[in-house]
Structure formats: C-alpha cells, structure tokens
Amino acid sequence: MKHYIFLLATFAWSHAASAQNKDSELLKKLNEEWIGSYPTKDTLKMNSIFADDFVLVNPAGVKMTKRDIFSNLAHSTNPVLTAKVDSVEIRLFHNIGIVNAKASFTFKSGEAGKTCYMDVYEKRAGKWVAVAAHVTSLQ
C-alpha cells in the first residue's frame, strides 16, 4: 500500500511540474509575441494577449488601457522599428503568471531604448491573458 501511495504522489507531482513547465513556456511565447508586435503594429496579436481590463503603467507613470496602447501605436510619430526580448524570467502562482523581463528597441528616429518590465498574466477560462504591466526605462 505504501508503494502505491508513493507512486500516486510521484505521478501527481510529475504531472503538476509538467503543466507548470508548459505554462511557463507559453508565457515566454506570449511575451515574445507581445514585444514582437510593436514594430508591426499588430494590434490583433496584442488584442489576443491583453485582457479587456488590461492596464499598463508606462515609464512616465501614466496608466494606459488596451485602447490607449492601440491608439498610441496608430498615431506614433516615432514608431518602433525593431524590438527584442533580452532576458525573461517566469514565476507561476496557480492561475497567476509573473513575467520579469528586459527588452531593447530601436525607433524610426534612430534612437535606441531599453526597458525592464513586469507583466502579470491570469489564466481565465483556460487561457493566459495579460491583465497588468509596469514598464521602466533603463536609459
């Protein structure tokens, strides 16, 4: 009987670790897609990543909604030309995922920028969506 309980516990732990690994990889992918959508102004991609109640605090401390971000992309006078994730760390807490990362950008003006950011994801109805973000400029 002890052997059976040990095997059952080992299977449960292995299954949970596998699911957590899968979620971690998915959040890394969503992070890459989100950052990669700035140069192409891919609001459809962002829309699939952002929850409807998504809120971002930009480097200037301004709170922005999903609609605000899309409007800024459409009317930017200095659009992002390239964007690259430099590093990423994922932490999972049940249905909450925290992404801590750094990214590099180049702009139409020739300027370059670096940011570090924290994104908060929530698993809603089986799907990870970004619910909050805070971005800090490193320059």
Short mmCIF file of N, CA and C in Angstrom, two decimals:
data_model
loop_
_atom_site.label_atom_id
_atom_site.label_comp_id
_atom_site.label_asym_id
_atom_site.label_seq_id
_atom_site.Cartn_x
_atom_site.Cartn_y
_atom_site.Cartn_z
N MET A 1 0.82 -1.20 0.00
CA MET A 1 0.00 0.00 0.00
C MET A 1 0.87 1.27 0.00
N LYS A 2 1.95 1.28 0.80
CA LYS A 2 2.83 2.44 0.84
C LYS A 2 3.44 2.70 -0.53
N HIS A 3 3.79 1.63 -1.23
CA HIS A 3 4.37 1.75 -2.57
C HIS A 3 3.38 2.43 -3.52
N TYR A 4 2.11 2.03 -3.44
CA TYR A 4 1.06 2.60 -4.30
C TYR A 4 0.90 4.10 -4.02
N ILE A 5 0.87 4.49 -2.74
CA ILE A 5 0.71 5.90 -2.38
C ILE A 5 1.91 6.70 -2.88
N PHE A 6 3.12 6.15 -2.74
CA PHE A 6 4.31 6.82 -3.23
C PHE A 6 4.24 7.03 -4.74
N LEU A 7 3.84 5.98 -5.46
CA LEU A 7 3.73 6.10 -6.92
C LEU A 7 2.68 7.13 -7.32
N LEU A 8 1.56 7.14 -6.62
CA LEU A 8 0.50 8.10 -6.91
C LEU A 8 0.98 9.53 -6.63
N ALA A 9 1.66 9.74 -5.52
CA ALA A 9 2.19 11.07 -5.19
C ALA A 9 3.24 11.50 -6.21
N THR A 10 4.10 10.57 -6.63
CA THR A 10 5.13 10.88 -7.62
C THR A 10 4.49 11.26 -8.95
N PHE A 11 3.45 10.53 -9.35
CA PHE A 11 2.74 10.84 -10.60
C PHE A 11 2.09 12.22 -10.52
N ALA A 12 1.45 12.53 -9.39
CA ALA A 12 0.77 13.82 -9.23
C ALA A 12 1.79 14.96 -9.30
N TRP A 13 2.93 14.80 -8.62
CA TRP A 13 3.96 15.84 -8.64
C TRP A 13 4.51 16.02 -10.06
N SER A 14 4.76 14.90 -10.74
CA SER A 14 5.30 14.95 -12.10
C SER A 14 4.32 15.64 -13.05
N HIS A 15 3.04 15.33 -12.91
CA HIS A 15 2.02 15.94 -13.75
C HIS A 15 1.94 17.44 -13.50
N ALA A 16 1.99 17.87 -12.22
CA ALA A 16 1.93 19.29 -11.87
C ALA A 16 3.16 20.02 -12.41
N ALA A 17 4.33 19.41 -12.29
CA ALA A 17 5.56 20.03 -12.79
C ALA A 17 5.51 20.18 -14.30
N SER A 18 4.97 19.18 -14.98
CA SER A 18 4.85 19.23 -16.44
C SER A 18 3.90 20.34 -16.87
N ALA A 19 2.77 20.46 -16.18
CA ALA A 19 1.80 21.51 -16.51
C ALA A 19 2.40 22.88 -16.25
N GLN A 20 3.16 23.02 -15.16
CA GLN A 20 3.78 24.30 -14.84
C GLN A 20 4.84 24.66 -15.89
N ASN A 21 5.59 23.68 -16.33
CA ASN A 21 6.60 23.90 -17.37
C ASN A 21 5.93 24.36 -18.67
N LYS A 22 4.82 23.73 -19.01
CA LYS A 22 4.09 24.08 -20.22
C LYS A 22 3.56 25.52 -20.13
N ASP A 23 3.02 25.89 -18.97
CA ASP A 23 2.52 27.25 -18.78
C ASP A 23 3.66 28.27 -18.85
N SER A 24 4.78 27.93 -18.25
CA SER A 24 5.95 28.81 -18.28
C SER A 24 6.41 29.06 -19.72
N GLU A 25 6.48 28.02 -20.51
CA GLU A 25 6.89 28.16 -21.92
C GLU A 25 5.87 28.97 -22.71
N LEU A 26 4.60 28.78 -22.42
CA LEU A 26 3.56 29.54 -23.11
C LEU A 26 3.66 31.03 -22.76
N LEU A 27 3.93 31.35 -21.50
CA LEU A 27 4.08 32.76 -21.12
C LEU A 27 5.31 33.38 -21.78
N LYS A 28 6.38 32.62 -21.91
CA LYS A 28 7.56 33.12 -22.63
C LYS A 28 7.20 33.43 -24.08
N LYS A 29 6.42 32.55 -24.68
CA LYS A 29 6.00 32.75 -26.08
C LYS A 29 5.10 33.99 -26.21
N LEU A 30 4.14 34.12 -25.30
CA LEU A 30 3.26 35.29 -25.34
C LEU A 30 4.06 36.58 -25.16
N ASN A 31 5.04 36.55 -24.28
CA ASN A 31 5.90 37.72 -24.07
C ASN A 31 6.64 38.08 -25.36
N GLU A 32 7.22 37.09 -26.03
CA GLU A 32 7.93 37.32 -27.31
C GLU A 32 6.98 37.90 -28.35
N GLU A 33 5.77 37.34 -28.43
CA GLU A 33 4.80 37.82 -29.42
C GLU A 33 4.36 39.24 -29.13
N TRP A 34 4.16 39.55 -27.87
CA TRP A 34 3.75 40.89 -27.46
C TRP A 34 4.82 41.90 -27.85
N ILE A 35 6.06 41.66 -27.44
CA ILE A 35 7.15 42.60 -27.76
C ILE A 35 7.35 42.67 -29.28
N GLY A 36 7.26 41.54 -29.94
CA GLY A 36 7.43 41.49 -31.40
C GLY A 36 6.32 42.16 -32.17
N SER A 37 5.20 42.44 -31.53
CA SER A 37 4.08 43.06 -32.23
C SER A 37 4.20 44.58 -32.31
N TYR A 38 5.13 45.18 -31.57
CA TYR A 38 5.30 46.64 -31.65
C TYR A 38 5.80 47.11 -33.02
N PRO A 39 6.88 46.52 -33.58
CA PRO A 39 7.33 47.01 -34.89
C PRO A 39 6.29 46.84 -36.00
N THR A 40 5.49 45.81 -35.93
CA THR A 40 4.49 45.56 -36.97
C THR A 40 3.13 46.20 -36.65
N LYS A 41 3.06 46.83 -35.47
CA LYS A 41 1.79 47.43 -35.01
C LYS A 41 0.64 46.42 -35.06
N ASP A 42 0.95 45.20 -34.65
CA ASP A 42 -0.01 44.09 -34.73
C ASP A 42 -0.99 44.13 -33.55
N THR A 43 -1.98 45.00 -33.67
CA THR A 43 -2.96 45.13 -32.60
C THR A 43 -3.85 43.90 -32.48
N LEU A 44 -4.00 43.14 -33.55
CA LEU A 44 -4.77 41.89 -33.46
C LEU A 44 -4.06 40.90 -32.54
N LYS A 45 -2.74 40.82 -32.65
CA LYS A 45 -1.96 39.94 -31.78
C LYS A 45 -2.06 40.43 -30.35
N MET A 46 -1.84 41.75 -30.17
CA MET A 46 -1.93 42.31 -28.81
C MET A 46 -3.32 42.08 -28.22
N ASN A 47 -4.34 42.25 -29.04
CA ASN A 47 -5.71 42.07 -28.57
C ASN A 47 -5.94 40.64 -28.05
N SER A 48 -5.29 39.68 -28.68
CA SER A 48 -5.44 38.29 -28.23
C SER A 48 -4.65 38.01 -26.95
N ILE A 49 -3.66 38.85 -26.66
CA ILE A 49 -2.84 38.67 -25.45
C ILE A 49 -3.41 39.47 -24.28
N PHE A 50 -3.89 40.69 -24.54
CA PHE A 50 -4.38 41.57 -23.47
C PHE A 50 -5.80 41.20 -23.07
N ALA A 51 -6.05 41.17 -21.76
CA ALA A 51 -7.42 41.05 -21.27
C ALA A 51 -8.15 42.36 -21.58
N ASP A 52 -9.46 42.32 -21.61
CA ASP A 52 -10.21 43.55 -21.88
C ASP A 52 -9.97 44.60 -20.80
N ASP A 53 -9.68 44.16 -19.57
CA ASP A 53 -9.45 45.09 -18.47
C ASP A 53 -7.96 45.34 -18.22
N PHE A 54 -7.13 45.09 -19.23
CA PHE A 54 -5.69 45.27 -19.13
C PHE A 54 -5.32 46.71 -18.80
N VAL A 55 -4.31 46.88 -17.93
CA VAL A 55 -3.80 48.20 -17.56
C VAL A 55 -2.28 48.14 -17.56
N LEU A 56 -1.64 49.14 -18.17
CA LEU A 56 -0.19 49.25 -18.21
C LEU A 56 0.21 50.60 -17.64
N VAL A 57 1.25 50.59 -16.81
CA VAL A 57 1.84 51.84 -16.35
C VAL A 57 3.12 52.03 -17.12
N ASN A 58 3.19 53.11 -17.91
CA ASN A 58 4.36 53.34 -18.78
C ASN A 58 5.51 53.97 -17.99
N PRO A 59 6.67 54.11 -18.61
CA PRO A 59 7.83 54.68 -17.89
C PRO A 59 7.61 56.08 -17.32
N ALA A 60 6.67 56.83 -17.87
CA ALA A 60 6.37 58.17 -17.35
C ALA A 60 5.37 58.12 -16.20
N GLY A 61 4.92 56.91 -15.83
CA GLY A 61 3.97 56.76 -14.74
C GLY A 61 2.52 56.92 -15.16
N VAL A 62 2.26 56.95 -16.47
CA VAL A 62 0.91 57.13 -16.98
C VAL A 62 0.22 55.77 -17.11
N LYS A 63 -0.97 55.69 -16.54
CA LYS A 63 -1.78 54.47 -16.62
C LYS A 63 -2.47 54.43 -17.98
N MET A 64 -2.30 53.30 -18.68
CA MET A 64 -2.86 53.17 -20.03
C MET A 64 -3.71 51.91 -20.12
N THR A 65 -4.82 52.01 -20.83
CA THR A 65 -5.67 50.86 -21.10
C THR A 65 -5.26 50.23 -22.44
N LYS A 66 -5.86 49.14 -22.74
CA LYS A 66 -5.63 48.48 -24.03
C LYS A 66 -5.95 49.45 -25.17
N ARG A 67 -7.05 50.15 -25.07
CA ARG A 67 -7.45 51.12 -26.10
C ARG A 67 -6.40 52.23 -26.25
N ASP A 68 -5.87 52.72 -25.14
CA ASP A 68 -4.83 53.76 -25.18
C ASP A 68 -3.59 53.28 -25.93
N ILE A 69 -3.17 52.05 -25.65
CA ILE A 69 -1.98 51.49 -26.29
C ILE A 69 -2.19 51.39 -27.80
N PHE A 70 -3.35 50.91 -28.19
CA PHE A 70 -3.64 50.78 -29.63
C PHE A 70 -3.68 52.15 -30.30
N SER A 71 -4.23 53.14 -29.63
CA SER A 71 -4.28 54.49 -30.18
C SER A 71 -2.87 55.05 -30.33
N ASN A 72 -2.03 54.85 -29.33
CA ASN A 72 -0.64 55.32 -29.42
C ASN A 72 0.10 54.66 -30.57
N LEU A 73 -0.12 53.37 -30.77
CA LEU A 73 0.53 52.69 -31.89
C LEU A 73 0.10 53.29 -33.23
N ALA A 74 -1.18 53.56 -33.36
CA ALA A 74 -1.72 54.07 -34.62
C ALA A 74 -1.24 55.49 -34.93
N HIS A 75 -0.98 56.28 -33.88
CA HIS A 75 -0.65 57.68 -34.09
C HIS A 75 0.78 58.05 -33.73
N SER A 76 1.63 57.07 -33.56
CA SER A 76 3.02 57.33 -33.15
C SER A 76 3.78 58.06 -34.26
N THR A 77 4.50 59.11 -33.86
CA THR A 77 5.34 59.83 -34.81
C THR A 77 6.77 59.27 -34.82
N ASN A 78 7.07 58.41 -33.87
CA ASN A 78 8.39 57.79 -33.79
C ASN A 78 8.21 56.29 -33.50
N PRO A 79 7.70 55.56 -34.50
CA PRO A 79 7.36 54.16 -34.25
C PRO A 79 8.58 53.26 -33.99
N VAL A 80 8.30 52.16 -33.35
CA VAL A 80 9.31 51.14 -33.08
C VAL A 80 9.64 50.43 -34.38
N LEU A 81 10.93 50.34 -34.71
CA LEU A 81 11.37 49.59 -35.91
C LEU A 81 11.76 48.16 -35.57
N THR A 82 12.45 47.98 -34.44
CA THR A 82 12.84 46.64 -34.00
C THR A 82 12.60 46.51 -32.51
N ALA A 83 12.30 45.31 -32.10
CA ALA A 83 12.09 45.02 -30.68
C ALA A 83 12.59 43.62 -30.41
N LYS A 84 13.30 43.48 -29.28
CA LYS A 84 13.91 42.19 -28.95
C LYS A 84 13.85 41.97 -27.45
N VAL A 85 13.42 40.80 -27.04
CA VAL A 85 13.46 40.42 -25.62
C VAL A 85 14.90 40.02 -25.31
N ASP A 86 15.48 40.67 -24.32
CA ASP A 86 16.87 40.39 -23.94
C ASP A 86 16.97 39.32 -22.86
N SER A 87 16.06 39.33 -21.93
CA SER A 87 16.04 38.31 -20.87
C SER A 87 14.63 38.20 -20.34
N VAL A 88 14.32 37.02 -19.81
CA VAL A 88 12.97 36.80 -19.27
C VAL A 88 13.03 35.78 -18.15
N GLU A 89 12.22 36.03 -17.15
CA GLU A 89 12.06 35.11 -16.02
C GLU A 89 10.56 34.97 -15.76
N ILE A 90 10.11 33.75 -15.58
CA ILE A 90 8.70 33.47 -15.36
C ILE A 90 8.51 32.87 -13.97
N ARG A 91 7.50 33.37 -13.27
CA ARG A 91 7.10 32.77 -11.99
C ARG A 91 5.61 32.50 -12.05
N LEU A 92 5.23 31.32 -11.57
CA LEU A 92 3.83 30.92 -11.61
C LEU A 92 3.28 30.71 -10.20
N PHE A 93 2.05 31.20 -9.99
CA PHE A 93 1.34 31.04 -8.73
C PHE A 93 -0.09 30.63 -9.06
N HIS A 94 -0.32 29.35 -9.20
CA HIS A 94 -1.64 28.81 -9.56
C HIS A 94 -2.08 29.39 -10.90
N ASN A 95 -3.08 30.29 -10.89
CA ASN A 95 -3.58 30.85 -12.15
C ASN A 95 -3.01 32.24 -12.45
N ILE A 96 -1.93 32.61 -11.75
CA ILE A 96 -1.26 33.90 -11.98
C ILE A 96 0.16 33.65 -12.46
N GLY A 97 0.55 34.34 -13.51
CA GLY A 97 1.91 34.26 -14.03
C GLY A 97 2.55 35.64 -14.01
N ILE A 98 3.79 35.71 -13.52
CA ILE A 98 4.53 36.96 -13.47
C ILE A 98 5.70 36.85 -14.45
N VAL A 99 5.80 37.80 -15.36
CA VAL A 99 6.90 37.86 -16.31
C VAL A 99 7.77 39.06 -15.93
N ASN A 100 9.03 38.81 -15.60
CA ASN A 100 10.01 39.87 -15.39
C ASN A 100 10.98 39.78 -16.55
N ALA A 101 11.15 40.87 -17.29
CA ALA A 101 11.98 40.79 -18.49
C ALA A 101 12.63 42.14 -18.80
N LYS A 102 13.56 42.06 -19.74
CA LYS A 102 14.19 43.24 -20.31
C LYS A 102 14.08 43.16 -21.82
N ALA A 103 13.94 44.31 -22.45
CA ALA A 103 13.81 44.35 -23.91
C ALA A 103 14.57 45.55 -24.47
N SER A 104 14.96 45.43 -25.74
CA SER A 104 15.65 46.50 -26.46
C SER A 104 14.81 46.90 -27.66
N PHE A 105 14.80 48.18 -27.96
CA PHE A 105 14.02 48.71 -29.07
C PHE A 105 14.87 49.68 -29.89
N THR A 106 14.58 49.78 -31.17
CA THR A 106 15.09 50.88 -31.98
C THR A 106 13.87 51.57 -32.59
N PHE A 107 14.03 52.87 -32.80
CA PHE A 107 12.92 53.68 -33.28
C PHE A 107 13.24 54.30 -34.63
N LYS A 108 12.20 54.76 -35.30
CA LYS A 108 12.35 55.38 -36.62
C LYS A 108 13.35 56.53 -36.59
N SER A 109 13.42 57.25 -35.49
CA SER A 109 14.32 58.40 -35.36
C SER A 109 15.79 57.99 -35.26
N GLY A 110 16.04 56.70 -35.11
CA GLY A 110 17.40 56.22 -34.93
C GLY A 110 17.76 56.00 -33.48
N GLU A 111 16.92 56.47 -32.58
CA GLU A 111 17.15 56.27 -31.15
C GLU A 111 17.00 54.79 -30.79
N ALA A 112 17.67 54.40 -29.72
CA ALA A 112 17.52 53.05 -29.18
C ALA A 112 17.05 53.17 -27.74
N GLY A 113 16.37 52.16 -27.28
CA GLY A 113 15.89 52.18 -25.91
C GLY A 113 15.93 50.79 -25.30
N LYS A 114 16.01 50.77 -23.99
CA LYS A 114 15.97 49.52 -23.24
C LYS A 114 14.96 49.70 -22.11
N THR A 115 14.22 48.65 -21.86
CA THR A 115 13.25 48.67 -20.76
C THR A 115 13.39 47.40 -19.93
N CYS A 116 12.94 47.51 -18.69
CA CYS A 116 12.67 46.32 -17.91
C CYS A 116 11.20 46.44 -17.54
N TYR A 117 10.56 45.31 -17.40
CA TYR A 117 9.12 45.35 -17.17
C TYR A 117 8.65 44.12 -16.40
N MET A 118 7.50 44.30 -15.78
CA MET A 118 6.82 43.20 -15.14
C MET A 118 5.41 43.12 -15.71
N ASP A 119 5.08 41.97 -16.24
CA ASP A 119 3.74 41.72 -16.75
C ASP A 119 3.06 40.70 -15.85
N VAL A 120 1.79 40.91 -15.60
CA VAL A 120 1.00 39.97 -14.81
C VAL A 120 -0.03 39.34 -15.73
N TYR A 121 -0.01 38.02 -15.77
CA TYR A 121 -0.98 37.25 -16.55
C TYR A 121 -1.90 36.49 -15.61
N GLU A 122 -3.12 36.30 -16.07
CA GLU A 122 -4.07 35.47 -15.33
C GLU A 122 -4.63 34.42 -16.28
N LYS A 123 -4.78 33.22 -15.78
CA LYS A 123 -5.37 32.16 -16.59
C LYS A 123 -6.88 32.23 -16.39
N ARG A 124 -7.57 32.67 -17.44
CA ARG A 124 -9.02 32.81 -17.40
C ARG A 124 -9.64 31.84 -18.38
N ALA A 125 -10.53 31.02 -17.88
CA ALA A 125 -11.21 30.02 -18.72
C ALA A 125 -10.20 29.21 -19.53
N GLY A 126 -9.07 28.87 -18.90
CA GLY A 126 -8.06 28.03 -19.54
C GLY A 126 -7.10 28.76 -20.46
N LYS A 127 -7.20 30.10 -20.55
CA LYS A 127 -6.35 30.88 -21.46
C LYS A 127 -5.59 31.94 -20.67
N TRP A 128 -4.28 32.05 -20.91
CA TRP A 128 -3.48 33.08 -20.27
C TRP A 128 -3.71 34.42 -20.96
N VAL A 129 -4.03 35.46 -20.19
CA VAL A 129 -4.19 36.82 -20.72
C VAL A 129 -3.43 37.79 -19.82
N ALA A 130 -2.87 38.81 -20.43
CA ALA A 130 -2.16 39.85 -19.69
C ALA A 130 -3.19 40.76 -19.04
N VAL A 131 -3.05 40.98 -17.72
CA VAL A 131 -4.00 41.83 -17.01
C VAL A 131 -3.36 43.12 -16.53
N ALA A 132 -2.02 43.12 -16.38
CA ALA A 132 -1.34 44.33 -15.89
C ALA A 132 0.12 44.30 -16.32
N ALA A 133 0.70 45.50 -16.43
CA ALA A 133 2.12 45.63 -16.77
C ALA A 133 2.64 46.93 -16.17
N HIS A 134 3.93 46.91 -15.88
CA HIS A 134 4.62 48.11 -15.41
C HIS A 134 5.97 48.14 -16.12
N VAL A 135 6.24 49.23 -16.82
CA VAL A 135 7.44 49.35 -17.64
C VAL A 135 8.35 50.44 -17.08
N THR A 136 9.64 50.14 -17.01
CA THR A 136 10.64 51.10 -16.57
C THR A 136 11.67 51.27 -17.67
N SER A 137 11.98 52.52 -18.01
CA SER A 137 13.02 52.80 -18.99
C SER A 137 14.37 52.66 -18.31
N LEU A 138 15.32 52.06 -19.02
CA LEU A 138 16.66 51.87 -18.48
C LEU A 138 17.63 52.91 -19.02
N GLN A 139 17.13 53.96 -19.63
CA GLN A 139 18.02 54.99 -20.17
C GLN A 139 17.63 56.36 -19.74
#
